[in-house]
Coordinates of C-alpha atoms and ligand atoms in Angstrom, one line a residue:
M1 CA -13.2 -35.2 -36.3
Q2 CA -11.5 -33.1 -33.2
K3 CA -12.7 -34.9 -30.3
I4 CA -13.7 -38.5 -29.6
L5 CA -15.4 -39.7 -26.4
V6 CA -15.3 -43.0 -25.7
A7 CA -18.4 -44.8 -24.0
N8 CA -16.8 -47.4 -22.2
R9 CA -13.8 -48.7 -19.5
G10 CA -10.7 -50.8 -19.0
E11 CA -8.8 -51.9 -21.7
I12 CA -11.2 -51.4 -24.7
A13 CA -11.7 -47.3 -23.9
L14 CA -7.4 -46.9 -23.4
R15 CA -6.9 -48.7 -26.4
V16 CA -9.2 -46.6 -28.4
M17 CA -7.8 -43.7 -27.1
K18 CA -4.4 -44.2 -27.7
T19 CA -4.9 -44.5 -31.4
A20 CA -7.2 -41.5 -31.7
R21 CA -4.5 -39.3 -29.7
S22 CA -2.0 -41.0 -32.6
M23 CA -3.9 -39.7 -35.1
G24 CA -4.2 -36.2 -32.6
I25 CA -7.4 -36.5 -31.7
K26 CA -8.3 -35.4 -28.6
T27 CA -9.8 -38.3 -26.1
V28 CA -12.7 -37.9 -23.6
A29 CA -13.4 -40.9 -21.0
V30 CA -16.1 -41.5 -18.8
Y31 CA -16.1 -43.2 -15.5
S32 CA -18.3 -44.7 -12.5
E33 CA -17.6 -45.1 -9.1
A34 CA -15.4 -48.1 -9.2
D35 CA -12.8 -46.8 -12.1
R36 CA -12.0 -43.1 -10.4
T37 CA -8.4 -44.3 -10.6
S38 CA -8.2 -46.3 -13.4
P39 CA -5.5 -45.9 -16.7
H40 CA -8.5 -45.4 -19.0
V41 CA -9.2 -42.6 -17.0
T42 CA -6.4 -40.5 -16.2
F43 CA -4.6 -41.6 -19.9
A44 CA -7.7 -39.2 -21.0
D45 CA -7.2 -35.6 -22.0
E46 CA -10.4 -34.9 -19.9
A47 CA -12.5 -37.4 -18.0
I48 CA -16.6 -37.2 -17.2
F49 CA -17.9 -39.1 -14.3
L50 CA -21.0 -41.0 -14.6
G51 CA -22.4 -42.4 -11.5
P52 CA -22.5 -45.4 -9.5
A53 CA -20.3 -48.4 -10.7
P54 CA -23.7 -50.7 -11.4
S55 CA -23.1 -50.3 -15.8
N56 CA -27.0 -49.2 -15.8
Q57 CA -26.3 -46.4 -13.7
S58 CA -22.8 -45.5 -15.5
Y59 CA -21.8 -47.4 -18.3
L60 CA -25.3 -48.1 -20.1
N61 CA -26.5 -44.8 -19.6
G62 CA -26.4 -43.2 -23.1
D63 CA -28.7 -40.5 -22.6
L64 CA -26.6 -38.9 -19.7
I65 CA -23.2 -39.9 -21.7
I66 CA -24.8 -38.3 -24.8
A67 CA -25.9 -35.4 -22.6
Q68 CA -22.0 -34.7 -21.5
A69 CA -20.5 -35.5 -24.9
K70 CA -22.1 -32.7 -26.0
A71 CA -21.5 -30.4 -22.9
C72 CA -17.9 -30.6 -23.8
G73 CA -18.3 -30.0 -27.8
V74 CA -17.4 -33.7 -28.7
D75 CA -17.6 -35.0 -32.5
G76 CA -17.4 -38.5 -32.2
I77 CA -18.2 -41.5 -30.0
H78 CA -16.6 -44.7 -30.0
P79 CA -18.5 -47.3 -27.6
G80 CA -16.0 -50.1 -27.7
Y81 CA -17.8 -53.7 -27.3
G82 CA -20.6 -54.8 -25.3
F83 CA -22.2 -51.9 -23.3
L84 CA -24.0 -49.5 -26.0
S85 CA -21.8 -50.8 -28.3
E86 CA -24.8 -53.0 -30.2
N87 CA -27.5 -50.7 -29.0
A88 CA -29.8 -49.3 -32.2
A89 CA -31.5 -46.8 -30.1
F90 CA -28.1 -45.0 -28.6
A91 CA -26.5 -45.1 -32.4
E92 CA -30.0 -43.5 -33.2
A93 CA -29.8 -40.9 -30.1
V94 CA -26.2 -40.2 -31.0
E95 CA -26.7 -38.9 -34.4
A96 CA -29.3 -37.2 -33.4
A97 CA -27.6 -35.3 -31.2
G98 CA -25.1 -34.2 -34.0
I99 CA -22.2 -36.3 -32.8
T100 CA -21.1 -39.0 -35.5
F101 CA -21.2 -42.6 -33.8
I102 CA -18.7 -44.7 -34.9
G103 CA -19.2 -47.7 -36.1
P104 CA -22.7 -49.0 -38.5
R105 CA -25.8 -46.9 -39.3
P106 CA -28.8 -47.8 -36.5
H107 CA -30.5 -49.9 -39.3
A108 CA -27.5 -52.5 -39.6
I109 CA -27.6 -52.8 -35.7
S110 CA -30.7 -53.9 -35.5
V111 CA -31.0 -56.1 -38.5
M112 CA -27.7 -57.8 -37.3
G113 CA -29.7 -57.5 -33.6
S114 CA -31.9 -60.1 -34.8
K115 CA -30.9 -63.6 -36.1
L116 CA -34.4 -64.0 -37.8
A117 CA -33.6 -60.3 -39.4
A118 CA -30.3 -61.4 -40.3
K119 CA -31.7 -64.5 -42.2
E120 CA -34.4 -62.2 -43.9
A121 CA -31.6 -59.5 -44.8
V122 CA -29.0 -62.1 -46.2
K123 CA -32.0 -64.4 -48.0
S124 CA -31.3 -62.2 -51.8
Y125 CA -27.4 -63.4 -51.5
D126 CA -25.9 -66.3 -52.0
I127 CA -24.6 -67.3 -48.4
P128 CA -24.3 -70.8 -46.9
M129 CA -26.8 -71.1 -43.8
V130 CA -27.1 -73.9 -41.3
P131 CA -30.2 -76.1 -43.2
G132 CA -33.8 -74.3 -40.7
I133 CA -36.7 -71.9 -40.6
D134 CA -35.9 -68.4 -41.2
Q135 CA -39.7 -67.9 -39.0
A136 CA -40.3 -67.9 -35.3
I137 CA -42.2 -71.0 -34.3
T138 CA -44.0 -71.7 -31.3
D139 CA -46.5 -74.5 -32.9
V140 CA -45.0 -77.4 -31.7
A141 CA -46.9 -80.1 -34.6
L142 CA -45.3 -77.2 -37.1
A143 CA -41.7 -77.7 -35.1
K144 CA -42.1 -81.5 -35.7
E145 CA -42.7 -81.3 -39.2
I146 CA -39.7 -79.2 -39.9
A147 CA -37.8 -81.2 -37.9
D148 CA -38.3 -84.4 -39.3
Q149 CA -37.3 -82.2 -42.7
I150 CA -34.5 -81.4 -41.9
G151 CA -33.2 -84.4 -39.6
Y152 CA -32.3 -84.7 -36.2
P153 CA -30.8 -83.3 -34.1
I154 CA -31.9 -80.5 -34.5
L155 CA -31.3 -77.1 -32.5
I156 CA -33.7 -74.8 -31.1
K157 CA -32.3 -70.9 -30.8
A158 CA -33.6 -68.2 -29.8
S159 CA -34.0 -65.0 -32.3
A160 CA -32.9 -62.3 -29.8
G161 CA -30.2 -64.9 -28.1
G162 CA -26.5 -64.5 -27.9
G163 CA -23.9 -66.4 -26.2
G164 CA -25.5 -69.6 -26.4
K165 CA -28.1 -68.3 -24.3
G166 CA -31.7 -69.9 -24.8
M167 CA -29.7 -72.9 -27.4
R168 CA -31.1 -76.2 -27.0
V169 CA -30.2 -79.4 -29.0
V170 CA -32.8 -81.8 -29.5
E171 CA -32.1 -85.5 -30.6
N172 CA -35.0 -87.0 -31.4
P173 CA -38.8 -86.3 -31.5
E174 CA -39.8 -87.3 -28.2
A175 CA -37.9 -84.6 -26.7
L176 CA -38.9 -82.0 -29.3
A177 CA -41.9 -80.4 -27.3
S178 CA -40.6 -80.1 -23.9
Q179 CA -37.0 -78.6 -25.3
M180 CA -39.3 -76.1 -27.3
N181 CA -41.2 -74.7 -24.3
R182 CA -38.2 -74.8 -22.2
A183 CA -36.6 -72.8 -25.3
I184 CA -39.3 -70.2 -25.3
S185 CA -40.0 -69.5 -21.2
E186 CA -35.5 -69.0 -21.4
A187 CA -35.8 -66.6 -24.6
T188 CA -39.3 -64.8 -22.4
S189 CA -37.6 -64.1 -19.5
A190 CA -33.7 -63.7 -20.7
F191 CA -34.3 -61.3 -23.8
G192 CA -38.1 -60.2 -23.4
D193 CA -38.8 -61.8 -26.6
G194 CA -39.6 -66.0 -26.9
S195 CA -39.0 -66.3 -30.9
V196 CA -37.3 -69.2 -31.3
F197 CA -36.3 -71.2 -34.5
I198 CA -34.9 -74.1 -35.8
E199 CA -31.4 -75.0 -37.1
K200 CA -30.0 -78.5 -38.2
Y201 CA -27.7 -79.2 -35.1
V202 CA -23.7 -79.1 -36.8
R203 CA -22.2 -81.7 -33.8
S204 CA -18.7 -80.6 -34.0
P205 CA -18.2 -76.8 -35.8
R206 CA -15.4 -74.6 -35.7
H207 CA -16.2 -70.9 -35.1
I208 CA -14.6 -69.0 -37.8
E209 CA -15.6 -65.4 -37.8
I210 CA -14.5 -62.9 -40.8
Q211 CA -13.0 -59.3 -40.2
V212 CA -14.7 -57.2 -42.5
L213 CA -13.9 -53.2 -42.8
A214 CA -16.5 -51.0 -45.1
D215 CA -16.2 -47.4 -46.2
Q216 CA -19.0 -45.0 -46.8
H217 CA -18.7 -45.6 -50.8
D218 CA -19.9 -48.7 -51.2
H219 CA -16.4 -50.4 -50.9
V220 CA -16.2 -53.4 -48.3
L221 CA -13.4 -55.6 -47.6
Y222 CA -12.6 -59.1 -45.9
L223 CA -9.8 -59.1 -43.3
F224 CA -9.0 -62.5 -43.1
E225 CA -10.4 -65.0 -40.5
R226 CA -10.3 -65.6 -37.0
E227 CA -10.4 -68.8 -35.2
C228 CA -12.4 -68.8 -32.1
S229 CA -12.8 -72.1 -31.4
I230 CA -11.6 -72.5 -28.3
Q231 CA -14.3 -71.0 -25.8
R232 CA -15.4 -72.0 -22.4
R233 CA -19.1 -71.9 -21.9
H234 CA -19.7 -69.0 -25.2
Q235 CA -16.8 -67.2 -23.2
K236 CA -13.7 -67.2 -25.8
V237 CA -10.7 -68.1 -24.4
V238 CA -7.9 -68.1 -26.8
E239 CA -8.2 -66.7 -30.3
E240 CA -6.1 -66.6 -33.2
A241 CA -5.4 -66.1 -36.9
P242 CA -5.0 -67.5 -39.3
S243 CA -7.1 -70.6 -39.0
V244 CA -5.2 -73.3 -39.7
I245 CA -8.3 -75.3 -41.4
L246 CA -8.8 -72.4 -44.7
T247 CA -7.5 -73.1 -47.7
P248 CA -6.7 -70.0 -49.8
D249 CA -10.0 -70.8 -51.2
L250 CA -12.0 -71.3 -48.5
R251 CA -10.6 -68.2 -46.9
K252 CA -11.7 -66.2 -50.6
R253 CA -15.5 -68.1 -50.2
M254 CA -15.9 -66.8 -46.3
G255 CA -14.7 -63.4 -47.1
Q256 CA -16.8 -63.1 -49.8
A257 CA -19.8 -64.5 -47.8
A258 CA -18.7 -62.2 -45.1
V259 CA -18.6 -59.5 -47.4
D260 CA -22.3 -60.0 -48.9
V261 CA -23.4 -59.7 -45.7
A262 CA -22.1 -56.8 -44.8
R263 CA -23.6 -55.8 -48.3
A264 CA -26.7 -57.0 -47.2
C265 CA -27.0 -54.8 -44.6
Q266 CA -25.5 -51.2 -46.3
Y267 CA -22.8 -52.3 -43.6
V268 CA -20.3 -49.1 -42.7
G269 CA -17.3 -49.5 -40.8
A270 CA -15.4 -52.6 -38.6
G271 CA -18.0 -56.2 -38.2
T272 CA -17.4 -59.5 -37.8
G273 CA -19.5 -62.3 -39.6
E274 CA -19.7 -65.6 -37.2
F275 CA -19.9 -68.9 -39.6
L276 CA -19.4 -72.8 -38.3
V277 CA -17.6 -74.7 -40.4
D278 CA -17.9 -78.6 -40.2
A279 CA -15.9 -81.6 -40.3
N280 CA -16.0 -81.5 -44.4
H281 CA -15.0 -77.7 -44.6
D282 CA -18.7 -76.8 -45.9
F283 CA -19.4 -73.2 -43.8
F284 CA -22.6 -72.4 -42.8
F285 CA -23.6 -67.9 -41.9
L286 CA -24.6 -68.0 -38.2
E287 CA -24.6 -64.0 -37.3
M288 CA -23.0 -60.6 -37.2
N289 CA -21.7 -58.9 -34.4
T290 CA -21.9 -54.8 -35.5
R291 CA -19.1 -54.1 -33.4
L292 CA -14.9 -54.1 -33.0
Q293 CA -14.2 -57.3 -31.2
V294 CA -12.8 -58.1 -28.0
E295 CA -9.8 -60.5 -30.4
H296 CA -9.4 -58.1 -33.4
P297 CA -6.1 -57.6 -32.4
V298 CA -5.0 -60.8 -33.2
T299 CA -6.4 -59.0 -37.3
E300 CA -4.4 -56.0 -36.9
L301 CA -1.1 -58.3 -36.2
I302 CA -1.7 -60.4 -39.0
T303 CA -2.8 -57.7 -41.6
G304 CA -0.5 -54.8 -40.2
L305 CA -3.7 -52.5 -39.6
D306 CA -4.9 -50.7 -36.9
L307 CA -8.4 -51.5 -36.7
V308 CA -9.7 -48.2 -34.4
E309 CA -7.7 -46.1 -36.8
E310 CA -9.9 -47.3 -39.8
Q311 CA -12.8 -46.8 -38.1
I312 CA -12.7 -43.5 -37.7
R313 CA -11.5 -42.8 -40.7
V314 CA -14.5 -44.4 -42.0
A315 CA -16.7 -42.7 -39.9
R316 CA -15.2 -39.2 -41.0
G317 CA -16.5 -40.1 -44.6
E318 CA -13.1 -41.2 -45.8
P319 CA -13.1 -44.0 -48.5
L320 CA -10.7 -46.8 -47.8
R321 CA -7.3 -46.8 -48.9
M322 CA -6.8 -49.9 -49.4
K323 CA -8.1 -52.9 -51.9
Q324 CA -9.0 -56.7 -51.1
E325 CA -5.4 -57.2 -53.5
D326 CA -3.6 -55.1 -51.3
L327 CA -4.4 -56.9 -48.1
Q328 CA -2.3 -60.2 -47.0
I329 CA -1.4 -61.9 -44.0
T330 CA 1.9 -62.1 -42.6
G331 CA 2.9 -64.4 -39.6
H332 CA 0.5 -65.9 -36.9
A333 CA -1.1 -63.9 -34.2
L334 CA -2.3 -65.7 -30.9
E335 CA -4.8 -64.1 -28.5
L336 CA -5.6 -65.2 -25.0
R337 CA -8.0 -63.4 -22.8
V338 CA -7.0 -63.3 -19.2
Y339 CA -9.5 -63.5 -16.8
A340 CA -10.1 -62.8 -13.3
E341 CA -11.5 -66.1 -12.7
D342 CA -10.2 -69.1 -10.8
P343 CA -10.0 -72.3 -13.2
R344 CA -8.7 -74.0 -9.8
N345 CA -12.4 -73.3 -8.7
N346 CA -15.2 -73.7 -11.3
F347 CA -13.9 -70.6 -13.1
L348 CA -15.1 -68.3 -9.7
P349 CA -15.1 -64.9 -10.2
S350 CA -12.1 -63.8 -8.7
V351 CA -12.3 -60.2 -7.0
G352 CA -9.9 -58.5 -4.9
K353 CA -6.8 -56.1 -5.2
L354 CA -3.7 -56.5 -7.8
E355 CA -1.0 -56.6 -5.5
V356 CA 1.4 -58.1 -8.2
Y357 CA 0.7 -56.8 -11.5
R358 CA 3.7 -57.3 -14.2
P359 CA 2.6 -57.7 -17.9
A360 CA 4.8 -60.0 -19.6
Q361 CA 6.9 -57.8 -22.6
G362 CA 9.0 -58.4 -25.1
E363 CA 9.3 -58.9 -28.7
G364 CA 5.9 -60.0 -30.2
I365 CA 4.0 -59.6 -27.7
R366 CA 1.3 -57.2 -27.3
V367 CA -0.7 -57.0 -23.8
D368 CA -3.7 -55.0 -23.9
D369 CA -4.8 -54.0 -20.5
G370 CA -6.7 -51.6 -18.5
Y371 CA -5.4 -52.6 -15.0
R372 CA -2.2 -51.5 -13.0
E373 CA -0.8 -53.2 -9.8
G374 CA -2.6 -52.1 -6.5
M375 CA -5.6 -51.8 -8.0
D376 CA -8.7 -53.4 -6.8
I377 CA -10.8 -55.5 -9.1
P378 CA -14.4 -54.4 -9.3
I379 CA -17.2 -56.7 -9.4
F380 CA -19.2 -54.7 -11.7
Y381 CA -18.1 -55.4 -15.1
D382 CA -17.0 -58.6 -17.4
P383 CA -13.9 -60.1 -15.3
M384 CA -11.8 -59.8 -18.3
L385 CA -8.1 -58.7 -16.8
A386 CA -5.9 -58.1 -19.8
K387 CA -5.4 -59.8 -23.3
L388 CA -2.2 -61.3 -24.1
I389 CA -1.3 -61.5 -27.8
T390 CA 1.6 -62.5 -29.3
Y391 CA 3.2 -62.4 -32.8
G392 CA 5.4 -64.7 -34.4
K393 CA 6.3 -66.2 -38.4
T394 CA 4.7 -69.1 -38.3
R395 CA 2.0 -70.8 -35.9
E396 CA 4.8 -73.0 -33.8
A397 CA 6.4 -69.4 -32.7
A398 CA 3.4 -67.2 -31.8
I399 CA 2.3 -69.8 -29.4
Q400 CA 6.1 -71.0 -28.3
R401 CA 5.7 -67.0 -27.2
M402 CA 2.7 -67.3 -25.9
I403 CA 3.5 -69.9 -23.6
E404 CA 6.9 -67.6 -22.6
A405 CA 4.7 -64.9 -22.0
I406 CA 2.3 -67.1 -19.9
D407 CA 5.4 -67.6 -17.6
D408 CA 6.7 -64.4 -17.6
Y409 CA 3.1 -62.7 -16.5
D410 CA 2.6 -61.9 -12.6
I411 CA -0.1 -61.8 -11.2
E412 CA -0.8 -61.7 -7.7
G413 CA -3.8 -61.0 -5.4
V414 CA -6.2 -62.1 -7.8
A415 CA -6.6 -65.8 -9.1
N416 CA -6.9 -65.9 -12.7
T417 CA -6.7 -67.9 -16.0
L418 CA -3.0 -67.6 -17.2
S419 CA -2.4 -71.2 -16.2
F420 CA -5.6 -72.2 -18.2
G421 CA -4.3 -70.5 -21.4
R422 CA -1.0 -72.4 -20.6
F423 CA -2.7 -75.7 -20.5
V424 CA -4.3 -74.8 -24.0
C425 CA -1.1 -73.9 -25.3
T426 CA 0.6 -77.0 -24.8
H427 CA -2.2 -79.7 -25.2
P428 CA -1.6 -81.8 -28.8
A429 CA -4.8 -81.0 -29.7
F430 CA -4.0 -77.4 -29.7
V431 CA -1.1 -77.5 -30.8
S432 CA -1.7 -80.2 -34.2
G433 CA -4.4 -78.0 -34.4
N434 CA -6.9 -80.8 -34.5
F435 CA -10.0 -78.9 -32.4
D436 CA -13.4 -78.0 -32.5
T437 CA -15.7 -75.5 -30.6
H438 CA -15.5 -79.1 -27.7
F439 CA -12.0 -78.1 -27.0
V440 CA -12.4 -76.9 -22.8
K441 CA -15.8 -79.3 -22.5
E442 CA -13.5 -82.3 -24.1
H443 CA -10.2 -82.1 -22.4
F444 CA -10.2 -79.9 -19.5
T445 CA -10.4 -80.8 -15.8
T446 CA -9.6 -79.1 -12.9
D447 CA -7.0 -81.8 -12.5
V448 CA -4.8 -81.0 -14.6
L449 CA -3.8 -77.9 -13.2
K450 CA -3.5 -79.7 -10.1
K451 CA -1.3 -82.0 -11.9
D452 CA 1.0 -79.0 -13.0
N453 CA 0.8 -77.5 -9.4
E454 CA 2.1 -80.7 -8.1
Q455 CA 4.9 -80.7 -11.0
E456 CA 5.7 -76.7 -9.5
A457 CA 5.5 -78.0 -5.8
K458 CA 8.1 -80.6 -6.7
V459 CA 10.6 -78.5 -8.6
A460 CA 10.4 -75.8 -5.8
A461 CA 11.4 -78.1 -3.6
L462 CA 14.2 -79.6 -5.4
L463 CA 15.2 -75.9 -6.3
A464 CA 15.0 -75.1 -2.3
T465 CA 16.9 -77.5 -0.9
H466 CA 19.8 -77.3 -3.8
L467 CA 19.6 -73.2 -2.7
Y468 CA 19.4 -74.3 0.9
S469 CA 22.8 -76.4 0.9
K470 CA 25.0 -74.2 -1.5
K471 CA 24.0 -71.3 0.9
H472 CA 25.2 -73.7 3.8
D473 CA 28.1 -74.2 2.2
K474 CA 29.3 -70.5 1.7
L475 CA 28.1 -69.6 5.5
K476 CA 30.2 -72.4 6.9
L477 CA 32.7 -70.7 8.5
P478 CA 37.2 -71.0 7.5
Q479 CA 38.3 -73.6 9.7
T480 CA 40.9 -71.0 10.8
G481 CA 38.3 -69.4 12.6
H482 CA 38.2 -66.2 10.5
S483 CA 35.1 -65.6 8.2
E484 CA 35.7 -64.2 4.8
W485 CA 33.9 -61.0 6.0
Q486 CA 36.2 -60.7 9.3
Q487 CA 39.3 -61.2 6.9
R488 CA 37.9 -58.7 4.1
R489 CA 37.5 -56.5 7.1
F490 CA 40.4 -56.5 9.3
Ligands
LIG1 C1 -24.6 -74.2 -33.4 C2 -24.2 -75.1 -33.5 C3 -24.5 -76.0 -34.0 N1 -25.1 -75.9 -34.7 N2 -25.8 -73.9 -34.2 C4 -23.4 -71.0 -30.2 C5 -23.5 -69.4 -29.4 C6 -24.0 -68.9 -30.7 N3 -23.6 -67.5 -31.6 C7 -23.8 -69.9 -32.5 N4 -23.7 -71.8 -31.4 C8 -24.3 -72.6 -32.0 N5 -24.6 -72.6 -33.5 C9 -26.2 -74.6 -35.3 N6 -27.4 -74.7 -35.9 C10 -23.4 -74.9 -32.2 C11 -22.7 -73.5 -31.4 C12 -22.1 -73.3 -31.0 C13 -20.7 -72.5 -30.8 C14 -20.6 -71.8 -31.6 C15 -19.4 -71.0 -31.8 C16 -18.5 -71.2 -30.6 C17 -19.1 -72.3 -29.5 C18 -20.3 -73.1 -29.4 C19 -20.2 -73.7 -28.5 C20 -21.3 -74.5 -28.3 C21 -22.7 -74.4 -29.1

């Protein structure tokens, strides 16, 4: 593979190109009107203009991207995450154009893109799943029967859903009919597919995902877990590896389950099995993400692997160079997603100019970002500004580094979630490791940041007074009537 086009923007496009370059592979960027001056464009060996800022006229235009890739002699396309990364038709069209899609086969993408198809595919393996049905259901009477068997509370989910869209908790039989009808109409309008199914609702789960890596020669490895329970409305905020709740035995069982999921769809490349873990430490497979995930760096830091390099090697047909026994967890890594959103104002997206932008740096700190000081943050895309990743020998050390890095990070001009990240990393429940997917809802109010603000304002006022009086002393003229300045000069 001589030349790779990255069909993405921002931090992930840059991150993929850095590895490609380190492997001696030429890089091609694509960009929209809004991204003309972006680092991913200036970094690349070649850059192709796609069109206007809106994604459907640029980064989602698969046909245009493939045509341009062919025209400039690209032999691999890396889709990053989001955009076309989990689009089976795109992966298919890339292959049909004689270009290698750096990711799984279209079959795996489409099977795992449907939750019901995914359940069907893993049926013959012994993978723990939440009690529920694996068929779409529209009949309320039948749903009532099934719900009675499963036992309340139940959860209605959309088969085509993602990010919690179309999910509804039903606490009792009386609420079932109306919730089902709402879920069906929501799924129809959001995904064009009204298929819903029913599961037992796990009340306070932790969200643990397992990274897998598979080659084209039937080898599948698990690269341990990421703890992703710290979310706000299905948007991840802090991720970490390893998880405090996994014992070596549970890690092995979940790892094996994720490997089986990958085998069930003939997976190739880097993928992620999503699981819920309940208070009894029972785990349930939910779904598989068939892309490189935003939070992959924490896995890289604890395993020492470069996941993009592994993706490229596997796509070239190379067998994996390591065995499961060769892999181990070293240290602890945290990732904070820094969003251009205002945590003091209900996380309202904040656009504008990055007047000041100085990322934290230092030992044990990695920043994956795609913006520079002076740039405008476009409104058209995901609001993530940067990923602040810290590493330490222990969880405590990684958390301490994160707090220091947050304090070192300088962003002005655009409201951002650094302060929210600080709130999480200093919260006793997070520090103790005793939290679940309800952490943000349970512990965060805007007031906690306002208190932080008040505290900072007090410190600033004290400091200002102190500096003022110090300066004042110095400026006092000596009794002689000659200032120090005069004495030195004459
Ligand atoms: C669940 C669940 C409880 N019980 N399924 C949300 C997104 C989707 N990927 C799966 N989700 C959930 N599925 C059952 N049977 C709770 C969630 C859930 C959740 C999962 C992971 C991380 C954060 C979450 C927040 C709320 C609900």
